[in-house]
Coordinates of C-alpha atoms and ligand atoms in Angstrom, one line a residue:
M19 CA 41.0 0.0 45.9
E20 CA 38.1 1.8 46.7
F21 CA 35.6 -1.4 46.5
K22 CA 35.8 -4.8 47.4
N23 CA 34.0 -5.8 44.3
E24 CA 36.7 -5.9 41.6
Y25 CA 34.3 -5.3 38.7
L26 CA 32.8 -2.3 40.4
A27 CA 36.2 -0.9 41.3
K28 CA 37.1 -1.0 37.5
V29 CA 33.8 0.6 36.7
Y30 CA 34.6 3.4 39.2
E31 CA 37.9 3.7 37.8
N32 CA 36.7 4.6 34.3
V33 CA 34.3 7.2 35.9
V34 CA 37.1 8.8 37.7
K35 CA 39.1 8.8 34.3
R36 CA 36.2 10.3 32.4
N37 CA 35.5 12.9 35.0
S38 CA 38.6 13.6 36.7
S39 CA 38.0 17.3 37.1
E40 CA 34.2 17.0 38.6
P41 CA 34.7 16.5 42.3
E42 CA 31.2 16.8 43.3
F43 CA 30.2 14.3 40.7
L44 CA 32.6 11.9 41.8
Q45 CA 31.7 12.3 45.4
A46 CA 28.1 11.5 44.6
V47 CA 28.9 8.4 42.2
K48 CA 31.3 7.0 45.0
E49 CA 28.7 7.3 47.7
V50 CA 26.0 5.4 45.4
F51 CA 28.6 2.9 44.3
E52 CA 29.5 2.1 47.9
S53 CA 25.9 1.2 48.6
I54 CA 25.1 -0.6 45.2
E55 CA 28.3 -2.8 45.6
L56 CA 26.0 -5.2 47.6
V57 CA 23.6 -5.4 44.6
A58 CA 26.6 -5.9 42.3
D59 CA 27.7 -8.9 44.3
K60 CA 24.3 -10.6 44.2
R61 CA 22.9 -9.6 40.7
Q62 CA 25.1 -11.1 37.9
D63 CA 22.3 -10.3 35.4
F64 CA 22.9 -6.4 36.0
V65 CA 26.7 -6.9 35.7
D66 CA 25.9 -8.9 32.2
A67 CA 23.5 -6.0 31.1
G68 CA 26.0 -3.5 31.9
I69 CA 24.0 -1.5 34.1
F70 CA 26.8 -0.3 36.5
D71 CA 28.9 0.7 33.4
R72 CA 26.0 2.8 32.0
I73 CA 24.4 4.2 35.4
A74 CA 27.2 7.0 35.9
E75 CA 27.2 8.1 32.2
P76 CA 24.4 10.8 31.4
E77 CA 22.4 9.9 28.4
R78 CA 22.7 13.6 27.3
F79 CA 24.6 16.7 28.5
I80 CA 23.5 20.0 27.0
M81 CA 26.0 23.2 27.6
F82 CA 24.9 26.6 26.1
R83 CA 25.7 30.4 26.1
V84 CA 23.2 32.7 27.6
S85 CA 23.5 36.2 26.4
W86 CA 21.3 38.9 27.7
L87 CA 21.3 42.7 28.1
D88 CA 21.3 44.2 31.7
D89 CA 19.7 47.3 33.0
N90 CA 22.5 49.5 31.6
G91 CA 22.3 48.1 28.1
K92 CA 25.4 46.1 28.4
V93 CA 25.6 42.5 27.3
Q94 CA 26.1 39.9 29.7
V95 CA 27.2 36.3 29.0
N96 CA 26.4 33.1 31.2
R97 CA 26.7 29.5 30.7
G98 CA 23.6 27.2 30.9
Y99 CA 23.4 23.5 31.3
R100 CA 20.9 20.7 31.2
V101 CA 21.8 17.1 32.1
Q102 CA 19.6 14.3 30.7
F103 CA 20.7 11.7 33.0
N104 CA 18.4 8.6 32.8
S105 CA 15.0 8.3 31.4
A106 CA 14.6 4.4 32.1
I107 CA 11.6 5.0 34.2
G108 CA 10.0 8.3 32.8
P109 CA 10.6 11.7 31.2
Y110 CA 13.8 13.5 32.7
K111 CA 12.6 15.5 35.7
G112 CA 14.8 17.7 38.0
G113 CA 15.3 21.3 38.9
I114 CA 17.2 24.4 37.6
R115 CA 19.7 26.1 39.6
F116 CA 20.7 29.7 39.2
H117 CA 23.9 30.3 41.3
P118 CA 27.4 31.3 40.6
T119 CA 28.8 28.1 41.8
V120 CA 26.8 26.2 39.1
N121 CA 29.3 24.4 36.6
A122 CA 29.3 20.7 35.0
S123 CA 30.3 18.9 37.9
V124 CA 27.5 20.3 40.2
I125 CA 24.7 19.9 37.6
K126 CA 26.0 16.2 36.9
F127 CA 26.2 15.4 40.8
L128 CA 22.4 16.7 41.0
G129 CA 21.4 14.9 38.1
F130 CA 22.9 11.6 39.0
E131 CA 21.1 11.9 42.5
Q132 CA 18.0 12.9 41.0
T133 CA 17.8 9.5 39.1
F134 CA 17.6 7.7 42.3
K135 CA 15.6 10.0 44.4
N136 CA 12.9 10.1 41.7
S137 CA 12.8 6.3 41.3
L138 CA 12.4 6.1 45.3
T139 CA 9.2 8.3 45.0
G140 CA 7.4 5.5 43.2
L141 CA 6.4 7.9 40.4
P142 CA 7.2 7.5 36.7
M143 CA 10.1 10.3 36.3
G144 CA 13.6 10.0 35.0
G145 CA 16.5 11.9 36.4
G146 CA 17.7 15.3 35.1
K147 CA 19.0 18.7 36.4
G148 CA 20.0 22.2 35.0
G149 CA 21.0 25.7 35.6
A150 CA 23.3 28.4 34.9
D151 CA 26.1 30.2 36.7
F152 CA 23.9 33.3 37.0
D153 CA 23.7 35.2 40.2
P154 CA 20.2 36.5 40.8
K155 CA 21.2 38.5 43.8
G156 CA 21.3 42.0 43.3
K157 CA 19.7 41.8 40.0
S158 CA 16.5 43.8 38.9
D159 CA 13.2 42.2 38.1
N160 CA 13.6 43.2 34.7
E161 CA 17.1 41.6 34.3
I162 CA 15.8 38.3 36.1
M163 CA 13.1 38.2 33.4
K164 CA 15.7 38.8 30.6
F165 CA 17.9 36.4 31.9
C166 CA 15.1 33.6 32.0
Q167 CA 13.8 34.3 28.7
A168 CA 17.5 34.1 27.2
F169 CA 17.7 30.8 29.0
M170 CA 14.6 29.3 27.8
T171 CA 15.1 30.5 24.2
E172 CA 17.9 27.8 24.0
L173 CA 16.7 25.2 26.6
Q174 CA 13.2 24.8 25.1
K175 CA 14.9 22.9 22.0
Y176 CA 15.2 20.2 24.3
I177 CA 12.4 19.8 26.7
G178 CA 8.8 19.1 26.7
A179 CA 5.9 17.6 28.8
D180 CA 6.6 13.9 27.7
T181 CA 10.6 14.4 27.5
D182 CA 12.2 16.6 30.2
V183 CA 10.2 18.6 32.6
P184 CA 12.4 21.0 34.7
A185 CA 11.3 22.5 38.0
G186 CA 12.8 25.1 40.6
D187 CA 16.0 24.8 42.7
I188 CA 18.3 27.3 44.5
G189 CA 17.8 30.9 42.9
V190 CA 14.8 29.5 40.9
G191 CA 11.3 30.1 42.6
A192 CA 7.8 30.7 41.1
R193 CA 9.0 34.1 39.6
E194 CA 11.6 32.4 37.4
I195 CA 9.6 29.5 36.4
G196 CA 6.9 32.0 35.2
Y197 CA 9.3 33.9 33.1
M198 CA 10.6 30.8 31.8
F199 CA 7.0 29.2 31.1
G200 CA 6.1 32.4 29.4
Q201 CA 9.0 32.1 26.9
Y202 CA 8.4 28.5 26.1
K203 CA 4.8 29.1 25.4
R204 CA 5.7 32.1 23.3
I205 CA 8.5 30.1 21.1
R206 CA 6.6 26.7 21.0
D207 CA 2.9 28.0 20.9
E208 CA 1.7 25.3 23.4
F209 CA 0.4 25.4 26.9
T210 CA 1.7 22.3 28.4
G211 CA 3.0 21.2 31.8
V212 CA 6.5 21.5 30.6
L213 CA 7.7 23.1 33.7
T214 CA 6.5 22.4 37.4
G215 CA 6.7 24.8 40.4
K216 CA 4.2 27.1 38.3
G217 CA 2.0 29.7 39.8
L218 CA -1.3 28.6 41.0
H219 CA -3.1 30.5 38.5
Y220 CA -1.7 28.8 35.4
G221 CA -1.3 25.2 36.4
G222 CA 0.8 25.0 39.4
S223 CA 0.1 22.6 42.2
L224 CA -1.1 23.6 45.7
A225 CA 1.6 22.7 48.4
R226 CA 4.3 22.5 46.0
K227 CA 6.0 25.4 47.6
Q228 CA 5.8 23.7 50.7
A229 CA 6.6 19.9 49.8
T230 CA 10.3 19.5 50.3
G231 CA 10.3 21.1 53.7
Y232 CA 7.0 19.4 54.7
G233 CA 8.1 16.2 53.1
L234 CA 11.6 16.3 55.1
C235 CA 9.6 16.3 58.4
Y236 CA 7.1 13.6 57.4
F237 CA 10.3 11.6 56.5
T238 CA 12.0 12.5 60.0
R239 CA 8.6 11.6 61.8
E240 CA 8.9 8.1 60.4
M241 CA 12.7 7.8 61.4
L242 CA 11.5 9.2 65.0
A243 CA 8.8 6.5 64.9
T244 CA 11.3 3.7 64.3
K245 CA 12.9 4.7 67.6
N246 CA 9.4 4.8 69.3
D247 CA 10.1 8.6 69.3
S248 CA 8.4 11.8 68.0
F249 CA 9.0 15.5 67.4
D250 CA 7.2 16.5 70.6
G251 CA 9.5 18.9 72.7
K252 CA 12.4 18.4 70.4
T253 CA 14.9 21.1 69.8
V254 CA 15.9 21.4 66.0
V255 CA 18.2 23.3 64.2
I256 CA 17.8 24.1 60.5
S257 CA 20.4 25.6 58.0
G258 CA 19.4 27.7 55.4
S259 CA 16.4 30.1 55.2
G260 CA 15.2 29.6 51.6
N261 CA 12.3 27.5 50.4
V262 CA 13.1 24.2 51.9
A263 CA 14.4 25.4 55.3
L264 CA 11.3 27.7 55.9
Y265 CA 8.6 25.0 55.3
A266 CA 10.7 22.6 57.2
C267 CA 10.5 25.3 60.1
E268 CA 6.8 25.6 59.8
K269 CA 6.0 21.8 59.7
V270 CA 8.4 21.1 62.9
Y271 CA 6.3 23.4 64.8
Q272 CA 3.1 21.7 63.5
L273 CA 4.4 18.3 64.6
G274 CA 5.3 19.7 68.1
G275 CA 9.0 20.5 67.9
K276 CA 10.9 23.8 68.4
V277 CA 13.3 25.4 65.9
V278 CA 16.1 27.1 67.7
A279 CA 18.5 28.2 64.9
M280 CA 18.5 29.2 61.3
S281 CA 20.9 30.6 58.7
D282 CA 21.9 32.1 55.4
S283 CA 25.2 32.1 53.9
N284 CA 26.6 34.8 56.1
G285 CA 25.5 33.7 59.5
Y286 CA 22.9 32.3 61.8
V287 CA 20.2 33.4 64.2
Y288 CA 19.8 31.5 67.6
D289 CA 16.8 31.8 69.8
E290 CA 16.2 29.3 72.6
N291 CA 12.5 30.4 72.8
G292 CA 12.0 29.3 69.1
I293 CA 12.3 31.0 65.9
D294 CA 9.2 32.8 65.0
F295 CA 8.3 31.0 61.4
K296 CA 5.8 34.0 60.5
I297 CA 8.6 36.6 61.0
M298 CA 11.3 34.7 59.2
Q299 CA 9.0 33.9 56.3
Q300 CA 8.0 37.4 55.9
L301 CA 11.6 38.7 56.1
K302 CA 13.1 36.0 53.6
E303 CA 10.2 35.2 51.3
V304 CA 8.5 38.3 51.1
E305 CA 11.0 41.1 51.6
K306 CA 14.0 39.0 50.6
K307 CA 16.2 40.3 53.5
R308 CA 19.0 38.5 55.5
V309 CA 18.7 36.4 58.6
K310 CA 20.6 39.1 60.3
D311 CA 17.7 41.5 60.1
Y312 CA 15.7 38.7 62.2
A313 CA 17.8 39.6 65.4
D314 CA 17.0 43.3 64.7
I315 CA 13.1 42.4 64.9
V316 CA 13.2 39.8 67.7
K317 CA 15.0 41.0 70.7
T318 CA 15.4 37.5 72.2
A319 CA 17.3 36.3 69.0
T320 CA 21.2 36.5 68.8
Y321 CA 23.0 36.8 65.2
V322 CA 26.1 34.9 65.0
E323 CA 28.3 35.6 61.9
G324 CA 29.7 32.5 59.8
C325 CA 27.1 30.1 58.8
R326 CA 29.1 26.7 59.6
N327 CA 28.9 27.9 63.3
I328 CA 25.3 26.8 63.4
W329 CA 26.3 23.2 63.8
N330 CA 27.7 24.3 67.3
V331 CA 24.1 24.8 68.4
K332 CA 22.8 22.0 70.7
C333 CA 19.7 20.0 69.3
D334 CA 17.9 16.7 69.2
I335 CA 17.4 16.9 65.5
A336 CA 19.6 18.7 62.9
L337 CA 18.1 19.3 59.3
P338 CA 20.6 20.9 56.8
C339 CA 18.8 22.7 54.3
A340 CA 21.1 25.1 52.5
T341 CA 23.5 23.7 50.0
Q342 CA 26.1 20.8 49.3
N343 CA 29.0 20.1 51.6
E344 CA 27.8 22.6 54.2
L345 CA 28.1 20.2 57.0
D346 CA 31.7 18.7 57.5
E347 CA 33.4 16.5 59.7
N348 CA 33.9 19.2 62.5
G349 CA 30.3 20.3 62.4
A350 CA 29.3 16.6 62.6
K351 CA 31.5 16.2 65.4
E352 CA 30.2 19.2 67.3
L353 CA 26.4 18.0 66.7
I354 CA 27.5 14.6 68.0
A355 CA 29.3 15.9 71.4
N356 CA 26.1 18.1 71.9
G357 CA 23.6 15.1 71.7
V358 CA 22.1 15.2 68.3
K359 CA 20.2 12.0 68.0
Y360 CA 18.6 12.6 64.3
V361 CA 19.9 14.0 61.3
A362 CA 17.8 14.5 58.0
E363 CA 19.1 16.2 54.9
G364 CA 16.7 18.8 53.4
A365 CA 19.6 20.0 51.0
N366 CA 21.3 18.0 48.4
M367 CA 24.3 16.3 49.7
P368 CA 24.8 18.8 52.5
S369 CA 26.9 16.4 54.5
T370 CA 30.5 15.5 53.5
P371 CA 31.3 11.7 53.2
E372 CA 33.3 12.4 56.4
A373 CA 30.3 13.8 58.2
V374 CA 27.9 11.1 57.1
E375 CA 30.6 8.6 58.6
A376 CA 30.9 10.3 61.8
F377 CA 27.1 10.1 62.3
L378 CA 26.8 6.6 61.3
N379 CA 29.6 5.7 63.7
A380 CA 28.1 7.5 66.5
G381 CA 24.8 5.9 66.1
V382 CA 23.0 9.0 65.1
Y383 CA 20.0 8.1 63.0
F384 CA 20.7 9.5 59.4
G385 CA 18.2 10.3 56.7
P386 CA 20.1 11.0 53.5
A387 CA 18.9 13.6 51.1
K388 CA 17.9 11.6 48.0
A389 CA 14.9 9.9 50.4
A390 CA 14.3 12.7 52.7
N391 CA 14.2 15.7 50.5
A392 CA 12.2 13.6 47.7
G393 CA 9.0 15.4 48.6
G394 CA 9.6 18.4 46.2
V395 CA 10.1 16.2 43.2
A396 CA 7.2 13.8 44.1
T397 CA 4.8 16.8 44.4
S398 CA 6.2 18.0 40.9
G399 CA 5.2 14.6 39.9
L400 CA 1.6 15.3 41.3
E401 CA 1.7 18.5 39.4
M402 CA 2.5 16.7 36.2
S403 CA -0.6 14.5 37.0
Q404 CA -2.9 17.3 37.6
N405 CA -1.7 19.2 34.5
S406 CA -2.2 15.7 32.3
M407 CA -5.8 15.5 33.7
R408 CA -6.5 19.2 33.3
L409 CA -7.5 19.6 37.1
S410 CA -6.4 20.4 40.4
W411 CA -6.4 18.9 43.7
T412 CA -6.9 20.6 47.1
F413 CA -4.1 21.6 49.4
E414 CA -5.2 18.9 51.8
E415 CA -5.4 16.3 49.0
V416 CA -1.9 17.1 47.7
D417 CA -0.5 17.1 51.4
E418 CA -2.0 13.8 52.1
K419 CA -0.5 12.3 49.0
L420 CA 2.9 13.8 50.0
N421 CA 2.6 12.3 53.3
G422 CA 2.0 8.8 51.8
I423 CA 4.7 9.2 49.4
M424 CA 7.3 10.0 52.4
K425 CA 5.9 7.2 54.3
G426 CA 6.5 4.8 51.2
I427 CA 10.0 6.2 50.7
Y428 CA 11.1 5.6 54.1
K429 CA 9.7 2.1 54.1
A430 CA 11.3 1.3 50.8
A431 CA 14.7 2.4 52.2
Y432 CA 14.5 0.9 55.5
D433 CA 13.4 -2.5 53.9
A434 CA 15.9 -2.5 51.5
A435 CA 18.8 -1.8 54.0
K436 CA 17.4 -4.8 56.0
E437 CA 17.1 -7.0 52.9
Y438 CA 20.9 -6.5 52.2
G439 CA 22.2 -6.8 55.6
C440 CA 22.6 -3.3 56.7
E441 CA 19.5 -2.5 58.9
G442 CA 19.1 1.0 60.0
N443 CA 21.5 2.2 57.5
L444 CA 19.3 4.6 55.3
V445 CA 22.1 5.8 53.1
K446 CA 22.6 2.3 51.7
G447 CA 18.9 1.4 51.8
A448 CA 18.0 4.5 49.7
N449 CA 20.7 4.0 47.3
I450 CA 19.8 0.3 46.9
A451 CA 16.0 0.8 46.6
G452 CA 16.4 3.6 44.4
F453 CA 18.7 1.8 41.9
L454 CA 16.9 -1.5 41.9
K455 CA 14.0 0.0 39.9
V456 CA 16.0 2.0 37.6
A457 CA 18.2 -1.0 36.8
E458 CA 15.4 -3.4 36.3
A459 CA 14.0 -0.9 33.8
M460 CA 17.2 -0.3 32.1
K461 CA 17.7 -4.2 31.7
S462 CA 14.2 -4.7 30.4
Q463 CA 14.7 -1.8 27.6
G464 CA 17.8 -3.6 26.3
V465 CA 21.4 -1.9 25.7
M466 CA 21.1 1.8 24.6
Ligands
NDP12 P1 16.8 28.7 48.2 O1 17.5 29.5 47.1 O2 15.3 29.1 48.3 O3 17.7 28.8 49.6 C1 19.0 28.5 49.7 C2 19.3 29.0 51.3 O4 20.4 28.3 51.5 C3 19.3 30.4 51.4 O5 18.8 30.9 52.5 C4 20.8 30.5 51.3 O6 21.2 31.8 51.8 C5 21.3 29.4 52.1 N1 22.8 29.2 52.0 C6 23.5 29.0 50.7 N2 24.7 28.5 51.2 C7 24.8 28.4 52.4 C8 25.6 28.0 53.3 N3 26.8 27.6 52.8 N4 25.3 28.0 54.6 C9 24.1 28.6 55.1 N5 23.1 28.9 54.2 C10 23.6 28.7 52.9 O7 17.2 27.1 47.7 P2 16.3 26.0 48.2 O8 15.8 26.0 49.7 O9 15.1 25.7 47.1 O10 17.1 24.7 48.2 C11 18.0 24.5 49.2 C12 18.7 22.9 49.0 O11 17.8 22.2 48.8 C13 19.5 22.9 47.8 O12 20.6 21.9 48.1 C14 18.4 22.3 46.9 O13 19.0 21.6 45.7 C15 17.9 21.4 47.7 N6 16.7 21.1 47.1 C16 15.4 22.0 46.8 C17 14.0 21.5 46.4 C18 13.2 22.4 46.2 O14 12.2 22.0 46.1 N7 13.4 23.6 46.3 C19 13.9 19.9 46.4 C20 15.0 19.2 46.7 C21 16.2 19.8 47.1 P3 21.8 33.0 50.7 O15 20.6 34.0 50.8 O16 22.9 33.7 51.7 O17 22.3 32.6 49.6

């Protein structure tokens, strides 16, 4: 049996039956259930209200065809998704991912996780996620626009500023959000905050771009502080070199640490003198090049093929910021053998369950994604507030609120773990704290 609590074991068995071909989704549900088992033991009222039976079943799952014309006039067909997972505490909120690996399982795992993450931020946002199996790599700007317009033509039927507010994720940045916002406006004839991550000139929030990476470092700073430690003089490894990774890199330097390695899906660059944030940002964000090109520009850096090898690099702090299951047990063992002290997840579910187990057993202080990377969606929540009030805050105001929210998330996770007898286990603490708020709201609102 997977769980000691018999009732929860039965519920999980049903989840497996219903979603047997969805490994990522089952992985995410199992991880959360392992934590909230402690709640199921204590809260018969939640059991009676069927909260556990309902929590892993999305309120709505939409799948649709996206047809568009490429630059050669040829018809292309992709599959689009939106999961509206849970609206107990607010409108559905969660990013849109464009990547060839997107499927129902990936979207559902992300939407499920998002529900608890959004709850942890303390802001009124439910959980959702969406995307398509579209690969933006190698597409012209015109093709990206055509695809975004076709995607939104269908998606617009299901979203709205008070019902479901999507944002960006892998493969979806300010450019894609702009094209999708334009199409929504054209079809619905309304200018509302229906998407976040918008450009600054039409309702976007300052510091949204930086928020996930900055927030990750604010969260890590709280982890360090618990151990009477700080970023000062620490060596940091960051996987990925996209939006989250880049701004985590910038903030590490601002807090006194040094980033010695970064990667993309082909390989990683290492420089013991530290990766130059400005050069990496220019390469990845502006010129859309590969990390391999970094080593051509910076002579002290070396490039190594194979992205998983990045975990062989010695560091005090590891921040996986690329994608799900990128850090497995072998990677975790390498990091532990090389003396890693802290791991905080910037990407969603980057560590496999075996890797998490290895970190916890080795006494590595571990910050799980749904708490550590919640800064992005928190700042999306702040963008929604600014849009509703028709005003905009300064970069410093948003950044300060973000820092306050990350401190609050850390405290909520830490305190919940302590209350439920597993002090220092932020995985359990984050799951429990995130779950409790959603569960109370679901109970109050009756069976639906
Ligand atoms: P981007 O598309 O901006 O960047 C993704 C980066 O990861 C790219 O550098 C990509 O390289 C790299 N990558 C992909 N697969 C691997 C791999 N196996 N090993 C190493 N590098 C890899 O995405 P984001 O930065 O926005 O998102 C990264 C993660 O953070 C995702 O899990 C996302 O869900 C999560 N997240 C993002 C938030 C946001 O605000 N953007 C908020 C919260 C979570 P390549 O170019 O080779 O594909």
